[in-house]
Every structure is written in C-alpha cells, then in structure tokens.
Amino acid sequence: MDSTVARQLRAFLAGPYADTRELVLGSLEPYASVLEDAERLPIDEFRDRVRDVVVEMAGSGLTALGFPKEYGGAGNIGASIAAFETLAVGDLSVLVKTGVQFGLFGGAILQLGTARHHEAYLADTVAGNVMGCFAMTEHGHGSNVAALGTVATYDRETREFVITTTTEDAYKDYIGNAARHAELAVVFAQLEIDGERQGVHAFVARIREAGEPVVGVRIADDGRKMGLNGVDNGRLWFDGLRVPREALLNRFADVSEEGVYSSDIESVNRRFFTVLGTLIQGRVSVGGAAVTASKVALSIATRYALQRRQFDTGAGDDGLETPLLDYGQHQRRLLPLIARSYALTAAQEVLVDHLHRSFGGDLQGPEDPEVYRRELESRAAGTKALATWHATRAIQESREACGGAGYLAENRFAALKADTDVFTTFEGDNTVLLQLVAKGLLTDYAGEFSSMDQLELVRFVASQAVDTVVERASVHKLIERVRDLLPGGDGDEPDIRDADYHLAMLSFREEHMLAGVARRLKGGIDRGTPAGIVFSHVQDHVIALGRAHVERLIHEAFVAKVRAQPEGAARDLLDKVADLAALSAIEADRAWWMEHGRLTVQRSKAITAEINTLCRELRPHARDLVDAFGIPDAFLRAPDLV
C-alpha cells in the first residue's frame, strides 16, 4: 500500500494525542522484557519488578500527565488517558499498577481532596516516592458501594476518626498495592457522628510504616490470580484505626473540630453519586486499555494468517499451500474484529474529549455542566462495557485463529487472556454499567438521575407517559432525521453500504427498546406489582437498551471521524471498515430486526453476503490495517507466529 495511506491510517487511530503515544511507546520499549519476567520470576520478585518499573516510569512524567503542573504533572487529562491506553501495549501488570497508583489512589486525592491533601500527598505520589492503594471494594459489597460495612466514627475528644471493619465480610478485598507495597490508602467508609450516618466518605490513612502494618490495620495477601500477578492485591481489616480529622477528603463534605457535619449537597444519595462521578477516569482508562489489548492480539493473529499456509486450494499456480487469510471464514473471524477495534477507537476518542472538556475546565457553550457530566458518566460506563467485552472476544478469537501454536505460553495470548479477563469486572461490572446507561436514558439525565436506586427509577418512569420518556430522548430527535431510510415501508431498500441507513437501523432499535422498557415498567406498577419485582422482570430489556444505545454511539463516532478525513485512498478504505463494523453489528442482532419488521429474510441474507464481500475487499489491506495499530514487534511476543 502507498506509504501515505499507511501513515494516514496510523494518524487516524492515534488521534489528537499522537505525540504522547509515541513518547510512551519509546519509554516503554526498554521494559519489553517484563513480558518474560511474568513467567520467569517468583511472584514476590515479579511484584517488586513491576513496582520498580512503575516508579522508574514515573520519572519520565508520562504516568502523571493529568495532575496539576505544580505537583509534577502536565494538567492534561486527555493526554493522561492516551498515555494509559498506550501502556497497555506492554505488560498489563505494569499498566494496572500504574492505574492503581496514579489513577485510583492519586486520582482520589486530587478529585476528592482539597489543598491540604494536595500539598501533603500529590508531589510524592506523582514521583512514585510513596505508594498508595484505593480501598473501596469489600468482600461483602462490590457493586453496592453505598452499603459498605467499614465505618469511620468521629471522636470529638481526640479530634480523630476511628475506622473499623464492623462485620465479618466488611474487610476490604482485591485491593491493588495493598498486599505488599502500599504505605497509604484512600479508605471508603460510612461516616458516623453521634450514631448518625452521613453516607460513604473517603479518608487518607497510613496502613504501613517501615514495611509493616501500623497499629489498627491487618493485611493479608489475596494470593495468585488468573492473571495480573505483578499486582499485589490484598485484604485490609481496620481494628479501630485512628486518623486525624484532616484525613477526611473534604471536597464535598467536612466535619468541624466540634463534630459538626457540613456539605453543600444535602442528599446523602446525591452526595455519594457525586463522589463516584468524579472517579470515572479509571473507567474511561480501562475501556481504552482493553481496546489496545485487542489490537495486540489481532495484530498477532492477522500477521500469522498472512504467512501460515494450509492446503492447496488451486487458487494460484505457484504450487504453494494457501495462506489462512485467503480463506473466507478466516477473514470472517478477524476482519470484523479489526473493524470493531477501529470503531471503538473512534468512540473512545469522543469519550476522552468529553472527559477532558468536563474535568479540564474546557466546557463551553450552552451545555448544562451537570447534565453534561451525567451524560459523560453514562457514556463512560457503556463504552467501558462494550470495549472490555470486545477485548475478551477478540483475544479468544485471535488465539483460536493461531491454532495450537497460539496456545503455547511463549506467545502472548496466555498473558493477554489471563490479564484482561478481569477488565469486564473492575471499574464496574459490565452488566451493572449497562443498567446505569439505561437509567440515564429513561430519566433523560434528570437532576435526580444519579441518586436514584432501582426502585426509585421504576417509580419515576412509571409516573411518566411512555411517549414523554421517548420524545425527550436524544435518539428520538435523531431518528426523525433518518426515518425515511428505515426499511419496512414502500419503495426500494436503501443502499446497504449507506452509513445513514446503518444509523437508522441502530437508532430504531434503541428508540423501540426505550419505549418497550418504559411501557413494561409502567405496566408493572399499574398492575400493582412491587417495584423491585417489576425491575427484576424487565432487567434483560434494560440491559439490552443500554447496549443498543452504546452501539449507536460507537457507530456515530466512527462515521463522523471517517467523514472528517480528506478524500482519497485512506478515506475510501476507512469507509469500507466502517461499513463492515456497522453491518457486523446489525447481523449479530438480526433476529431482533426481523422480529420487529425492519429486516426481511432477503435483506438479512444480503447483509451477510455484503459482509463477505467487504472482507474480501479488505483482505489485501489486512497487514496495513493492523500495522496502523502501531504495536512494536517487541510487544507482540510471538516470534513463531509473526
């Protein structure tokens, strides 16, 4: 392919932070050997090796780009996410430990604390001089953070908070950095004064001194995991740990010396969700890292398919067996996943831009900052869910596409599968996250959106007319623009490669599902069914709605980015990639459109045939498409395959 086209593909994927990505790759390459260390070293030595790499990379400044300049950062949130995404090219234990140290621990202090905490902790955190952990999840409560059993009780006499693990299953669990390296922890606990609880708050607490647990803290090792064994996940118990009053991260609430609680946010629920909303950078980062991991796997599998030959189909006269990627089914296995990776890259770019504008103070124009933030939280939740599920699928398909050779531990698939599997769980279970997406759609991101629990959501929707719920949704306005392209009426079917036709199909599904969920919720309440049971009975439809919404956002982002490219060979190629991504998404759920009268049997067959045609058209460009991912050979770690 023309080198100009190859460069344009690479630039398309690298996006506005291309220079940051190149700097991170350059700083990461000396540590490519960590991929071998994961299998060669005993677990404690490997954990220390990963810690050392994280601290050394902190010296480059590239792990803390999102922190204020006065504390050693660059004040650039977008660049910090791009850097984290790029780190996923290398060993994923290094990635996750970086995320724990700078994203979770440091990010919590930055976003939830005030000047006194920033001055005390941020510079040392950014430099890697002090290691910290993020102690939110408990053994008994993972997704239901509001019900944490750790309690911080204010003692007026000593002006301290006393942090206690109150029940058998309330110990902090799966906490990265806790088992071996963390000296400090951001601890999430129920704040209690005079027997009255004010909800979950965060505190900075020392958990180790000179390598040993401090008085009032017990620490245990979670042991080996399926993957990410360079991260020392552990458990924490608090037996009356005393921390000064100033340890409360008090951006949203404070306690005076006299024990008077104050907050500008009166509602406990809204205060809680406001706190969680400030921490979504981790969720955005994990989704982006998952897409990068899928690109590594697809690069290996595609390059293997281009050089591995099996059977002589008689297609050529050279007497050689046929390359795997010349087989239609092998194209079907890999090329739609490559197209999906391109689409998710575009969607992630939009998400990062929204994050940067919201948290970086660049939000301008008529947008309501609160509504914008709630929409951002929803987009982050949904994109993370679909991106991490994509990574799981892409890595598995890539491994299978490399046959027995792909199963050998010397290749990177074993580590990729094991290390990314938990991406679907941490920073929010994907199924729970899609419920969050649907909740935003059903309430139109109303002011009370974030503080609603499931029962309140059901009652809220039931109190609305179904038409009202649908008409105020953004997809309703969108579908009015493209409704004429929907099949099922008179006239010819639209062009099967028309991006607006794809948008019309995805939008129709989303709007129809939104109306269906609203109707089911309202109908259940009108029949006198308890709200909790109503939600449980409709939950599968709620999840499907969340997924449909995000699928539409992904398509919109990809098409918009492609249309912004200059006319030429690269644009023509990207048009085909976008068509393949969209048609593959429609084909995957074609039964739904057929059930709802928007896809005939003939059109369904035509879509399948068109996907096959697109795969054949993209086959000559497969190497260029994956080379544009920009994965250095040292990080493919598959010498026998590539």
XYZ file of C-alpha atoms in Angstrom:
642
model
C 0.000 0.000 0.000
C 1.054 3.584 -0.596
C 3.049 4.679 2.466
C 0.944 7.845 2.559
C -2.181 5.756 3.140
C -0.426 3.755 5.851
C 0.593 6.949 7.624
C -2.942 8.296 7.383
C -4.374 5.133 8.931
C -1.883 5.374 11.791
C -2.706 9.048 12.334
C -6.437 8.277 12.208
C -6.090 5.836 15.102
C -3.527 7.815 17.104
C -5.816 10.820 17.217
C -5.031 14.186 18.799
C -2.517 12.747 21.276
C -0.269 11.004 18.750
C 2.884 12.629 20.139
C 2.052 11.449 23.664
C 1.528 7.907 22.415
C 4.910 7.903 20.667
C 6.641 9.158 23.804
C 5.023 6.419 25.898
C 5.993 3.703 23.412
C 9.561 4.969 23.449
C 9.725 4.934 27.242
C 8.060 1.510 27.388
C 10.289 -0.365 24.940
C 13.221 -0.809 27.376
C 10.813 -2.749 29.601
C 9.627 -5.247 26.978
C 11.443 -7.975 28.918
C 8.853 -7.666 31.697
C 6.639 -9.857 29.498
C 9.107 -12.702 30.090
C 9.638 -11.785 33.743
C 5.968 -12.548 34.378
C 6.665 -16.242 33.745
C 10.284 -16.427 34.859
C 10.278 -14.775 38.273
C 8.710 -15.970 41.552
C 5.593 -13.969 42.345
C 7.097 -11.691 45.011
C 10.097 -10.892 42.821
C 7.825 -10.176 39.886
C 5.687 -7.865 42.011
C 8.785 -5.961 43.059
C 9.957 -5.826 39.442
C 6.630 -4.332 38.370
C 6.789 -1.830 41.243
C 10.285 -0.799 40.174
C 9.183 -0.293 36.561
C 6.247 1.861 37.653
C 8.498 4.011 39.843
C 11.117 4.342 37.098
C 8.489 5.329 34.545
C 7.171 7.922 36.997
C 10.488 9.676 36.465
C 9.525 10.314 32.827
C 6.447 12.250 33.890
C 4.313 10.267 31.442
C 2.378 8.413 34.134
C 1.026 11.588 35.727
C 0.096 13.869 32.839
C -3.353 14.533 34.305
C -2.086 16.024 37.571
C -1.593 19.780 38.047
C 1.751 21.163 36.944
C 2.623 22.357 40.445
C 2.739 18.737 41.617
C 4.779 17.351 38.728
C 2.019 16.710 36.197
C 1.081 18.405 32.946
C -2.530 19.361 33.663
C -3.689 17.445 30.595
C -6.376 14.872 31.310
C -6.814 13.813 27.699
C -3.099 13.149 27.291
C -3.059 11.151 30.525
C -5.764 8.802 29.209
C -3.923 8.425 25.887
C -0.732 7.563 27.783
C -2.541 4.937 29.847
C -4.138 3.388 26.769
C -0.706 3.127 25.173
C 0.814 1.477 28.238
C -1.500 -1.464 27.506
C 0.819 -2.350 24.623
C 3.217 -3.683 27.284
C 2.859 -5.866 30.349
C -0.586 -5.399 31.838
C 0.523 -5.755 35.452
C 2.595 -2.608 34.876
C -0.479 -0.980 33.365
C -2.782 -1.867 36.252
C -0.285 -0.972 38.965
C 0.187 2.370 37.222
C -3.588 2.803 37.245
C -3.825 1.986 40.946
C -1.003 4.342 41.944
C -1.746 7.363 39.766
C -5.345 6.895 38.638
C -7.111 5.448 41.664
C -5.032 6.478 44.684
C -3.630 9.727 43.303
C -6.818 10.490 41.408
C -8.948 10.113 44.531
C -6.749 12.548 46.450
C -6.835 15.004 43.537
C -10.573 14.786 42.875
C -11.944 14.269 46.397
C -9.391 16.158 48.460
C -8.619 19.836 48.890
C -5.451 21.907 49.048
C -4.279 20.397 52.352
C -4.328 16.913 50.849
C -2.832 18.028 47.552
C 0.081 19.702 49.324
C 0.657 16.739 51.604
C 0.487 13.883 49.112
C 0.374 14.689 45.412
C 4.020 15.502 44.655
C 5.274 12.313 46.321
C 2.528 10.271 44.669
C 3.332 11.634 41.207
C 7.046 10.942 41.727
C 6.432 7.430 42.989
C 8.079 8.255 46.310
C 5.082 6.951 48.228
C 2.898 4.045 47.137
C -0.816 4.036 47.780
C -3.941 1.977 47.272
C -7.650 2.567 46.741
C -9.637 0.734 49.410
C -13.246 0.810 48.287
C -14.419 -2.730 47.488
C -15.331 -5.022 50.368
C -15.730 -8.753 50.368
C -19.426 -8.371 51.115
C -20.058 -5.366 48.882
C -18.514 -4.924 45.468
C -21.006 -3.199 43.190
C -23.183 -1.935 46.057
C -20.679 0.582 47.396
C -23.343 2.564 49.243
C -23.783 -0.384 51.635
C -20.144 -0.628 52.737
C -19.640 -2.029 56.224
C -16.455 -0.123 57.110
C -17.343 2.717 59.493
C -15.406 5.885 60.377
C -16.710 7.276 63.697
C -15.744 10.778 64.788
C -14.163 11.097 68.255
C -14.576 14.682 69.492
C -12.150 14.327 72.381
C -9.202 13.407 70.204
C -10.485 15.061 67.011
C -9.904 11.832 65.143
C -11.861 9.384 63.043
C -11.837 5.791 64.213
C -12.038 3.406 61.246
C -13.450 -0.038 61.963
C -14.295 -3.153 59.979
C -17.665 -3.763 61.591
C -18.768 -7.126 60.218
C -17.153 -10.371 59.182
C -17.469 -9.694 55.456
C -16.726 -5.943 55.568
C -12.973 -6.270 55.066
C -11.521 -4.549 52.028
C -10.760 -7.089 49.321
C -8.973 -7.301 45.951
C -7.197 -4.014 46.728
C -4.307 -3.395 44.332
C -0.969 -2.474 46.000
C -2.316 -3.490 49.417
C -0.633 -6.856 49.899
C 2.973 -5.710 49.582
C 3.753 -2.129 48.579
C 1.182 0.449 49.677
C 2.063 2.724 52.567
C -1.089 4.819 52.327
C -4.682 4.043 51.440
C -7.714 6.038 50.426
C -10.298 4.248 52.558
C -14.004 4.462 51.796
C -16.183 4.163 54.903
C -19.535 5.164 56.348
C -19.019 8.461 58.195
C -20.755 8.375 61.565
C -21.172 11.154 64.141
C -23.143 10.584 67.358
C -24.690 7.455 65.902
C -25.932 9.235 62.774
C -24.502 8.167 59.433
C -23.847 10.610 56.604
C -23.069 8.067 53.903
C -19.820 6.874 52.336
C -16.806 9.190 52.511
C -13.104 8.797 51.737
C -10.171 9.122 54.143
C -6.394 9.033 53.681
C -4.889 6.557 56.105
C -1.410 5.179 56.671
C -1.514 1.376 56.588
C 2.237 0.591 56.688
C 5.270 2.002 58.438
C 8.727 0.692 57.531
C 7.120 -2.160 55.624
C 4.925 -3.374 58.492
C 1.202 -2.803 59.135
C 0.517 0.030 61.545
C -1.420 -0.490 64.766
C -5.096 -0.936 63.943
C -4.531 -2.458 60.483
C -4.318 -6.089 59.430
C -3.221 -7.015 55.913
C -3.485 -10.284 54.007
C -2.468 -11.315 50.508
C -5.170 -12.351 48.027
C -2.595 -14.721 46.548
C -2.300 -15.782 42.947
C -4.979 -14.727 40.499
C -5.883 -15.822 36.991
C -3.634 -13.031 35.762
C -2.067 -9.687 36.690
C 0.142 -11.399 39.255
C 2.542 -8.481 39.216
C -0.121 -6.536 41.104
C -0.197 -7.280 44.839
C -3.923 -7.443 45.540
C -4.721 -7.772 49.199
C -7.214 -7.537 52.033
C -7.444 -4.900 54.733
C -9.077 -5.020 58.155
C -9.359 -1.938 60.353
C -9.423 -2.540 64.113
C -10.079 0.940 65.437
C -7.509 2.658 63.215
C -7.255 6.296 64.280
C -6.673 9.011 61.695
C -6.728 12.779 62.229
C -9.836 14.784 61.367
C -7.936 16.284 58.447
C -7.666 12.825 56.848
C -11.219 13.214 55.548
C -11.080 14.053 51.829
C -13.317 17.051 52.175
C -14.069 18.475 48.748
C -17.771 17.677 49.084
C -18.246 17.486 52.852
C -16.383 18.307 56.052
C -16.521 17.790 59.806
C -15.559 20.597 62.165
C -13.421 20.095 65.256
C -16.638 20.129 67.277
C -18.042 17.310 65.181
C -20.473 19.340 63.088
C -21.042 17.826 59.667
C -21.485 20.164 56.678
C -21.963 19.745 52.949
C -23.343 21.830 50.112
C -25.055 18.662 48.844
C -27.885 17.877 51.238
C -28.977 14.491 49.867
C -26.889 11.552 51.095
C -27.520 9.657 47.867
C -26.700 12.576 45.618
C -23.551 13.308 47.608
C -22.482 9.681 47.245
C -23.021 9.625 43.493
C -21.279 12.968 43.109
C -18.217 11.445 44.753
C -18.334 8.408 42.477
C -18.852 10.586 39.422
C -15.536 12.336 39.956
C -13.722 8.995 39.751
C -14.795 7.950 36.240
C -11.331 8.482 34.749
C -10.468 4.950 35.795
C -13.466 3.597 33.918
C -12.504 5.559 30.802
C -8.926 4.322 31.078
C -9.843 0.640 31.394
C -12.028 0.747 28.293
C -9.236 2.318 26.266
C -6.674 -0.156 27.551
C -8.964 -3.041 26.589
C -9.131 -1.787 23.004
C -5.324 -1.611 22.925
C -5.054 -5.188 24.189
C -7.420 -6.354 21.447
C -5.207 -4.615 18.886
C -2.170 -6.542 20.155
C -3.994 -9.858 19.778
C -5.417 -9.029 16.351
C -2.000 -7.884 15.129
C -0.521 -11.251 16.044
C -3.366 -13.280 14.565
C -3.511 -11.303 11.312
C 0.209 -11.461 10.693
C 0.153 -15.182 11.416
C -2.745 -15.670 8.988
C -0.799 -13.884 6.257
C 2.216 -16.208 6.482
C 0.727 -19.516 7.680
C -0.310 -21.772 4.793
C -2.622 -24.791 4.867
C -3.964 -26.880 1.956
C -3.707 -26.106 -1.747
C -6.965 -24.615 -2.985
C -5.680 -24.374 -6.528
C -6.219 -20.621 -6.474
C -2.642 -19.964 -7.557
C -0.164 -21.581 -9.899
C 2.821 -21.388 -7.573
C 2.261 -24.840 -6.082
C 2.169 -23.430 -2.554
C -0.499 -24.037 0.011
C -2.988 -21.227 0.627
C -2.432 -18.515 3.277
C -5.002 -18.746 6.057
C -6.289 -15.244 5.432
C -7.268 -16.169 1.878
C -9.996 -18.393 3.314
C -13.338 -16.663 3.632
C -14.056 -17.964 7.112
C -10.683 -16.808 8.401
C -11.403 -13.361 7.006
C -14.737 -13.539 8.794
C -13.000 -14.368 12.071
C -10.567 -11.470 12.082
C -11.568 -8.597 9.815
C -14.876 -7.672 11.538
C -12.994 -7.627 14.861
C -10.372 -5.338 13.339
C -13.184 -3.086 12.102
C -14.755 -3.128 15.558
C -11.422 -2.084 17.068
C -11.297 0.893 14.705
C -14.869 1.829 15.659
C -14.180 1.570 19.380
C -11.039 3.678 18.965
C -13.168 6.458 17.486
C -15.762 6.103 20.255
C -13.032 6.202 22.892
C -11.634 9.373 21.341
C -15.015 11.092 21.668
C -15.296 9.900 25.260
C -11.833 11.185 26.172
C -12.626 14.537 24.562
C -15.778 14.822 26.678
C -13.829 13.850 29.790
C -11.111 16.392 29.057
C -13.679 19.144 28.499
C -15.638 18.294 31.632
C -12.744 17.830 34.052
C -10.246 20.116 32.375
C -12.429 23.200 32.555
C -12.849 23.449 28.764
C -16.630 23.077 28.736
C -18.110 25.978 26.803
C -21.345 26.839 25.076
C -24.921 26.122 26.096
C -24.328 22.753 27.781
C -25.500 22.420 31.359
C -22.339 21.219 33.172
C -24.294 18.882 35.440
C -26.225 17.251 32.608
C -23.034 17.059 30.554
C -21.295 15.285 33.448
C -24.136 12.798 33.870
C -24.140 12.030 30.139
C -20.381 11.590 30.355
C -20.757 9.098 33.195
C -23.255 7.132 31.120
C -21.076 7.156 28.003
C -18.048 6.097 30.034
C -19.955 3.217 31.614
C -21.293 1.906 28.311
C -18.094 2.311 26.330
C -16.114 0.519 29.017
C -18.568 -2.378 28.979
C -18.563 -2.920 25.231
C -14.820 -2.296 24.880
C -13.857 -4.851 27.517
C -16.266 -7.461 26.164
C -14.758 -6.831 22.734
C -11.269 -7.424 24.112
C -12.310 -10.744 25.635
C -13.817 -11.881 22.356
C -11.031 -10.553 20.120
C -8.267 -12.139 22.188
C -10.049 -15.501 22.277
C -10.779 -15.461 18.542
C -7.195 -14.441 17.791
C -5.831 -17.279 19.909
C -8.045 -19.816 18.151
C -7.076 -18.378 14.767
C -3.459 -19.259 15.542
C -4.243 -22.916 16.279
C -2.051 -24.909 18.628
C 0.832 -22.512 18.142
C -1.249 -19.779 19.732
C -1.733 -21.897 22.835
C 1.965 -22.029 23.714
C 2.901 -19.940 26.719
C 5.850 -18.444 24.846
C 3.318 -16.458 22.819
C 1.472 -13.566 24.355
C -2.057 -14.911 24.144
C -1.888 -16.657 27.510
C -0.995 -13.431 29.278
C -3.453 -11.358 27.268
C -6.342 -13.701 28.069
C -5.482 -14.014 31.749
C -4.634 -10.364 32.358
C -7.594 -8.777 30.558
C -10.312 -11.131 31.768
C -10.956 -9.051 34.877
C -11.334 -5.874 32.807
C -15.005 -6.814 32.440
C -15.314 -6.680 36.236
C -13.195 -3.945 37.732
C -14.145 -0.293 37.405
C -17.706 -1.616 37.354
C -19.235 -4.943 36.367
C -20.299 -4.596 32.739
C -23.872 -5.713 33.299
C -24.296 -3.219 36.141
C -22.768 -0.497 33.976
C -25.288 -1.061 31.203
C -28.044 -0.633 33.791
C -26.522 2.772 34.550
C -26.640 3.635 30.848
C -30.299 2.661 30.609
C -31.140 4.610 33.757
C -29.818 7.781 32.166
C -31.896 7.212 29.041
C -35.069 6.527 30.994
C -34.703 9.647 33.131
C -33.185 11.915 30.468
C -30.295 12.539 32.879
C -32.624 14.461 35.182
C -31.211 16.175 38.265
C -32.262 13.271 40.457
C -30.830 10.723 37.980
C -27.624 9.935 39.809
C -29.199 9.444 43.212
C -31.975 7.077 42.116
C -31.821 3.459 43.137
C -33.583 0.762 41.114
C -36.887 1.104 42.939
C -36.938 4.881 42.585
C -36.127 4.514 38.894
C -39.097 2.199 38.366
C -41.451 4.569 40.164
C -40.066 7.598 38.307
C -40.548 6.024 34.881
C -43.970 4.685 35.851
C -45.067 8.215 36.703
C -44.284 9.408 33.165
C -46.206 8.885 29.959
C -44.319 6.470 27.710
C -44.414 8.979 24.857
C -42.810 11.566 27.133
C -39.937 9.239 28.015
C -39.289 8.545 24.328
C -39.753 12.041 22.947
C -37.253 13.689 25.270
C -34.535 11.150 24.415
C -31.804 12.300 22.027
C -32.332 9.248 19.834
C -35.906 10.353 19.106
C -34.675 13.577 17.526
C -32.051 11.653 15.611
C -34.398 9.044 14.202
C -36.703 11.725 12.836
C -33.832 12.760 10.560
C -33.128 9.280 9.214
C -36.577 7.665 9.456
C -37.002 7.633 5.662
C -34.061 5.248 5.426
C -35.740 2.638 7.593
C -36.824 -0.417 5.642
C -40.284 -1.846 6.006
C -42.253 0.714 4.035
C -42.906 1.270 0.347
C -40.132 1.796 -2.153
C -36.700 0.346 -2.680
C -34.409 -0.720 0.127
C -31.677 1.856 0.859
C -28.088 1.258 -0.181
C -26.736 -1.477 2.044
C -23.490 0.461 2.489
C -25.168 3.753 3.373
C -23.892 4.828 6.797
C -27.126 6.730 7.418
C -29.071 3.520 6.773
C -26.938 1.808 9.405
C -27.636 4.713 11.766
C -31.362 4.487 11.084
C -31.379 0.788 11.949
C -29.395 1.256 15.170
C -31.475 4.281 16.179
C -34.771 2.499 15.563
C -33.699 -0.379 17.777
C -32.666 1.981 20.565
C -35.877 4.026 20.451
C -38.066 0.930 20.251
C -36.281 -0.658 23.214
C -36.552 2.568 25.214
C -40.301 2.678 24.654
C -40.586 -1.019 25.443
C -38.754 -0.751 28.750
C -40.773 2.318 29.773
C -44.005 0.542 28.854
C -43.079 -2.585 30.809
C -42.048 -0.636 33.903
C -45.201 1.462 33.850
C -47.385 -1.566 33.179
C -45.893 -3.482 36.094
C -46.511 -0.656 38.548
C -50.009 -0.032 37.182
C -50.812 -3.698 37.863
C -49.740 -3.256 41.485
C -46.547 -5.330 41.242
C -43.851 -4.281 43.759
C -41.219 -2.068 42.137
C -38.334 -4.441 42.880
C -40.084 -7.332 41.182
C -41.016 -5.139 38.222
C -37.384 -4.190 37.714
C -36.195 -7.784 38.003
C -38.711 -8.928 35.387
C -37.625 -6.179 32.985
C -33.901 -6.319 33.695
C -32.955 -8.150 30.496
C -34.694 -5.446 28.468
C -32.898 -2.759 30.484
C -29.511 -4.299 29.695
C -30.412 -4.652 26.013
C -31.407 -0.975 25.903
C -28.089 0.105 27.395
C -26.163 -1.970 24.877
C -28.239 -0.700 21.937
C -27.601 2.903 22.965
C -23.846 2.431 23.135
C -23.787 0.557 19.809
C -25.384 3.608 18.230
C -22.860 5.963 19.856
C -19.961 3.822 18.593
C -21.306 3.899 15.045
C -21.887 7.658 15.167
C -18.391 8.342 16.458
C -16.707 6.161 13.846
C -18.667 7.507 10.892
C -18.161 11.117 11.998
C -14.412 10.604 12.277
C -14.225 8.872 8.891
C -16.261 11.616 7.211
C -13.868 14.204 8.614
C -10.967 12.641 6.697
C -9.868 14.146 3.374
C -10.967 12.414 0.181
C -8.544 9.796 -1.053
C -7.439 6.190 -0.772
C -7.287 6.177 3.040
C -10.793 7.615 3.303
C -12.113 5.022 0.834
C -10.548 2.228 2.875
C -11.944 3.592 6.132
C -15.414 3.816 4.581
C -15.252 0.065 3.976
C -14.018 -0.596 7.502
C -16.908 1.461 8.891
C -19.393 -0.405 6.704
C -18.014 -3.725 7.921
C -18.235 -2.672 11.571
C -21.826 -1.454 11.233
C -23.140 -4.356 9.160
C -21.491 -6.844 11.506
C -23.282 -5.220 14.440
C -26.604 -5.423 12.595
C -26.008 -9.029 11.563
C -25.214 -10.017 15.144
C -28.706 -8.961 16.258
C -30.595 -9.516 13.008
C -33.202 -11.687 14.717
C -34.366 -8.603 16.640
C -34.856 -6.513 13.487
C -36.621 -9.407 11.769
C -38.961 -9.813 14.749
C -39.786 -6.116 14.587
C -40.406 -5.942 10.840
C -37.321 -3.949 9.895
C -35.333 -6.706 8.205
C -36.661 -9.123 5.623
C -35.169 -12.552 5.106
C -33.821 -11.397 1.760
C -32.219 -8.284 3.259
C -30.726 -10.341 6.075
C -29.102 -12.633 3.540
C -27.907 -9.617 1.578
C -26.212 -8.209 4.682
C -24.365 -11.479 5.235
C -23.276 -11.534 1.597
C -22.154 -7.898 1.809
C -20.047 -8.614 4.902
C -18.341 -11.421 2.987
C -17.714 -9.060 0.077
C -16.262 -6.401 2.367
C -13.969 -8.976 3.939
C -12.668 -9.937 0.503
C -12.165 -6.287 -0.412
C -10.268 -5.595 2.802
C -8.166 -8.761 2.655
C -5.350 -7.126 0.569
C -5.131 -4.336 3.155
C -5.168 -6.509 6.265
C -1.497 -6.013 7.141
C -1.774 -2.258 6.767
C -4.896 -2.169 8.904
C -3.175 -3.910 11.822
C 0.187 -2.198 11.319
C -1.733 1.053 11.830
C -2.346 -0.129 15.402
C 1.314 0.731 15.945
C 2.289 -2.271 18.100
C 6.090 -2.693 18.137
C 7.264 -6.234 17.395
C 8.903 -6.473 20.816
C 5.458 -6.341 22.438
C 3.807 -8.878 20.159
C 5.994 -11.505 21.848
C 5.086 -14.149 19.298
C 8.237 -14.871 17.267
C 6.977 -18.176 15.869
C 3.681 -16.629 14.805
C 4.701 -13.344 13.188
